[in-house]
Amino acid sequence: MADMTDPKPRSAPKPGNATHHKSLDRNSQIVSKLRALYSAVEEEPLPDAFVDLLQQLDSVEKARKG
């Protein structure tokens, strides 16, 4: 059976490499967009049905504790 190992060692992209900079730029764009999305969701009000459910759960918990 033939040897399947690659005779040429591969190295990580160097900081000066254009591909590395593109990757960092894409990552920073993704991070920025995710932060903006999280902030927008965080500022949305809770739906009334969800608030009602939380209140029901609180009532049940208080009734169990006595």
mmCIF file with all atom_site columns, C-alpha atoms in Angstrom:
data_model
loop_
_atom_site.group_PDB
_atom_site.id
_atom_site.type_symbol
_atom_site.label_atom_id
_atom_site.label_alt_id
_atom_site.label_comp_id
_atom_site.label_asym_id
_atom_site.label_entity_id
_atom_site.label_seq_id
_atom_site.pdbx_PDB_ins_code
_atom_site.Cartn_x
_atom_site.Cartn_y
_atom_site.Cartn_z
_atom_site.occupancy
_atom_site.B_iso_or_equiv
_atom_site.pdbx_formal_charge
_atom_site.auth_seq_id
_atom_site.auth_comp_id
_atom_site.auth_asym_id
_atom_site.auth_atom_id
_atom_site.pdbx_PDB_model_num
ATOM 1  C CA . MET A 1 1  ? 0.000   0.000  0.000  1.00 0.00 ? 1  MET A CA 1
ATOM 2  C CA . ALA A 1 2  ? 1.308   3.484  -0.825 1.00 0.00 ? 2  ALA A CA 1
ATOM 3  C CA . ASP A 1 3  ? 2.337   5.938  1.889  1.00 0.00 ? 3  ASP A CA 1
ATOM 4  C CA . MET A 1 4  ? -0.513  8.490  2.222  1.00 0.00 ? 4  MET A CA 1
ATOM 5  C CA . THR A 1 5  ? 1.414   11.066 4.263  1.00 0.00 ? 5  THR A CA 1
ATOM 6  C CA . ASP A 1 6  ? 2.000   14.482 2.751  1.00 0.00 ? 6  ASP A CA 1
ATOM 7  C CA . PRO A 1 7  ? 5.737   15.076 2.267  1.00 0.00 ? 7  PRO A CA 1
ATOM 8  C CA . LYS A 1 8  ? 5.268   18.872 2.377  1.00 0.00 ? 8  LYS A CA 1
ATOM 9  C CA . PRO A 1 9  ? 4.683   20.254 5.866  1.00 0.00 ? 9  PRO A CA 1
ATOM 10 C CA . ARG A 1 10 ? 1.887   22.806 6.030  1.00 0.00 ? 10 ARG A CA 1
ATOM 11 C CA . SER A 1 11 ? 2.070   25.834 8.248  1.00 0.00 ? 11 SER A CA 1
ATOM 12 C CA . ALA A 1 12 ? -0.545  28.188 9.634  1.00 0.00 ? 12 ALA A CA 1
ATOM 13 C CA . PRO A 1 13 ? -1.090  31.443 7.730  1.00 0.00 ? 13 PRO A CA 1
ATOM 14 C CA . LYS A 1 14 ? 1.416   34.107 8.680  1.00 0.00 ? 14 LYS A CA 1
ATOM 15 C CA . PRO A 1 15 ? 0.125   37.424 10.069 1.00 0.00 ? 15 PRO A CA 1
ATOM 16 C CA . GLY A 1 16 ? 1.344   39.236 6.940  1.00 0.00 ? 16 GLY A CA 1
ATOM 17 C CA . ASN A 1 17 ? -0.566  36.873 4.683  1.00 0.00 ? 17 ASN A CA 1
ATOM 18 C CA . ALA A 1 18 ? -3.483  38.479 2.780  1.00 0.00 ? 18 ALA A CA 1
ATOM 19 C CA . THR A 1 19 ? -5.658  35.414 3.398  1.00 0.00 ? 19 THR A CA 1
ATOM 20 C CA . HIS A 1 20 ? -5.101  35.768 7.134  1.00 0.00 ? 20 HIS A CA 1
ATOM 21 C CA . HIS A 1 21 ? -6.205  39.423 7.026  1.00 0.00 ? 21 HIS A CA 1
ATOM 22 C CA . LYS A 1 22 ? -9.336  38.535 5.046  1.00 0.00 ? 22 LYS A CA 1
ATOM 23 C CA . SER A 1 23 ? -10.171 35.876 7.615  1.00 0.00 ? 23 SER A CA 1
ATOM 24 C CA . LEU A 1 24 ? -9.727  38.323 10.491 1.00 0.00 ? 24 LEU A CA 1
ATOM 25 C CA . ASP A 1 25 ? -11.836 40.910 8.672  1.00 0.00 ? 25 ASP A CA 1
ATOM 26 C CA . ARG A 1 26 ? -14.641 38.386 8.099  1.00 0.00 ? 26 ARG A CA 1
ATOM 27 C CA . ASN A 1 27 ? -14.489 37.311 11.733 1.00 0.00 ? 27 ASN A CA 1
ATOM 28 C CA . SER A 1 28 ? -14.705 40.879 12.983 1.00 0.00 ? 28 SER A CA 1
ATOM 29 C CA . GLN A 1 29 ? -17.681 41.517 10.688 1.00 0.00 ? 29 GLN A CA 1
ATOM 30 C CA . ILE A 1 30 ? -19.430 38.422 12.015 1.00 0.00 ? 30 ILE A CA 1
ATOM 31 C CA . VAL A 1 31 ? -18.721 39.474 15.605 1.00 0.00 ? 31 VAL A CA 1
ATOM 32 C CA . SER A 1 32 ? -20.087 42.963 14.960 1.00 0.00 ? 32 SER A CA 1
ATOM 33 C CA . LYS A 1 33 ? -23.258 41.622 13.341 1.00 0.00 ? 33 LYS A CA 1
ATOM 34 C CA . LEU A 1 34 ? -23.835 39.108 16.137 1.00 0.00 ? 34 LEU A CA 1
ATOM 35 C CA . ARG A 1 35 ? -23.419 41.815 18.771 1.00 0.00 ? 35 ARG A CA 1
ATOM 36 C CA . ALA A 1 36 ? -25.877 44.072 16.929 1.00 0.00 ? 36 ALA A CA 1
ATOM 37 C CA . LEU A 1 37 ? -28.394 41.218 16.648 1.00 0.00 ? 37 LEU A CA 1
ATOM 38 C CA . TYR A 1 38 ? -28.027 40.332 20.334 1.00 0.00 ? 38 TYR A CA 1
ATOM 39 C CA . SER A 1 39 ? -28.510 43.972 21.337 1.00 0.00 ? 39 SER A CA 1
ATOM 40 C CA . ALA A 1 40 ? -31.636 44.252 19.201 1.00 0.00 ? 40 ALA A CA 1
ATOM 41 C CA . VAL A 1 41 ? -33.138 41.071 20.668 1.00 0.00 ? 41 VAL A CA 1
ATOM 42 C CA . GLU A 1 42 ? -32.176 42.135 24.182 1.00 0.00 ? 42 GLU A CA 1
ATOM 43 C CA . GLU A 1 43 ? -34.131 45.397 23.772 1.00 0.00 ? 43 GLU A CA 1
ATOM 44 C CA . GLU A 1 44 ? -37.323 43.714 22.528 1.00 0.00 ? 44 GLU A CA 1
ATOM 45 C CA . PRO A 1 45 ? -40.146 43.540 25.068 1.00 0.00 ? 45 PRO A CA 1
ATOM 46 C CA . LEU A 1 46 ? -41.253 40.164 26.378 1.00 0.00 ? 46 LEU A CA 1
ATOM 47 C CA . PRO A 1 47 ? -44.470 38.882 24.778 1.00 0.00 ? 47 PRO A CA 1
ATOM 48 C CA . ASP A 1 48 ? -47.494 39.046 27.099 1.00 0.00 ? 48 ASP A CA 1
ATOM 49 C CA . ALA A 1 49 ? -47.983 35.278 26.884 1.00 0.00 ? 49 ALA A CA 1
ATOM 50 C CA . PHE A 1 50 ? -44.445 34.738 28.147 1.00 0.00 ? 50 PHE A CA 1
ATOM 51 C CA . VAL A 1 51 ? -44.927 37.194 31.028 1.00 0.00 ? 51 VAL A CA 1
ATOM 52 C CA . ASP A 1 52 ? -48.175 35.403 31.933 1.00 0.00 ? 52 ASP A CA 1
ATOM 53 C CA . LEU A 1 53 ? -46.404 32.039 31.914 1.00 0.00 ? 53 LEU A CA 1
ATOM 54 C CA . LEU A 1 54 ? -43.652 33.370 34.192 1.00 0.00 ? 54 LEU A CA 1
ATOM 55 C CA . GLN A 1 55 ? -46.276 34.703 36.605 1.00 0.00 ? 55 GLN A CA 1
ATOM 56 C CA . GLN A 1 56 ? -48.047 31.323 36.631 1.00 0.00 ? 56 GLN A CA 1
ATOM 57 C CA . LEU A 1 57 ? -44.771 29.563 37.389 1.00 0.00 ? 57 LEU A CA 1
ATOM 58 C CA . ASP A 1 58 ? -44.063 32.002 40.215 1.00 0.00 ? 58 ASP A CA 1
ATOM 59 C CA . SER A 1 59 ? -47.532 31.353 41.665 1.00 0.00 ? 59 SER A CA 1
ATOM 60 C CA . VAL A 1 60 ? -47.022 27.585 41.581 1.00 0.00 ? 60 VAL A CA 1
ATOM 61 C CA . GLU A 1 61 ? -43.608 27.924 43.216 1.00 0.00 ? 61 GLU A CA 1
ATOM 62 C CA . LYS A 1 62 ? -44.984 30.150 45.990 1.00 0.00 ? 62 LYS A CA 1
ATOM 63 C CA . ALA A 1 63 ? -47.878 27.742 46.621 1.00 0.00 ? 63 ALA A CA 1
ATOM 64 C CA . ARG A 1 64 ? -45.463 24.824 47.006 1.00 0.00 ? 64 ARG A CA 1
ATOM 65 C CA . LYS A 1 65 ? -43.323 26.704 49.503 1.00 0.00 ? 65 LYS A CA 1
ATOM 66 C CA . GLY A 1 66 ? -46.364 27.425 51.591 1.00 0.00 ? 66 GLY A CA 1
#
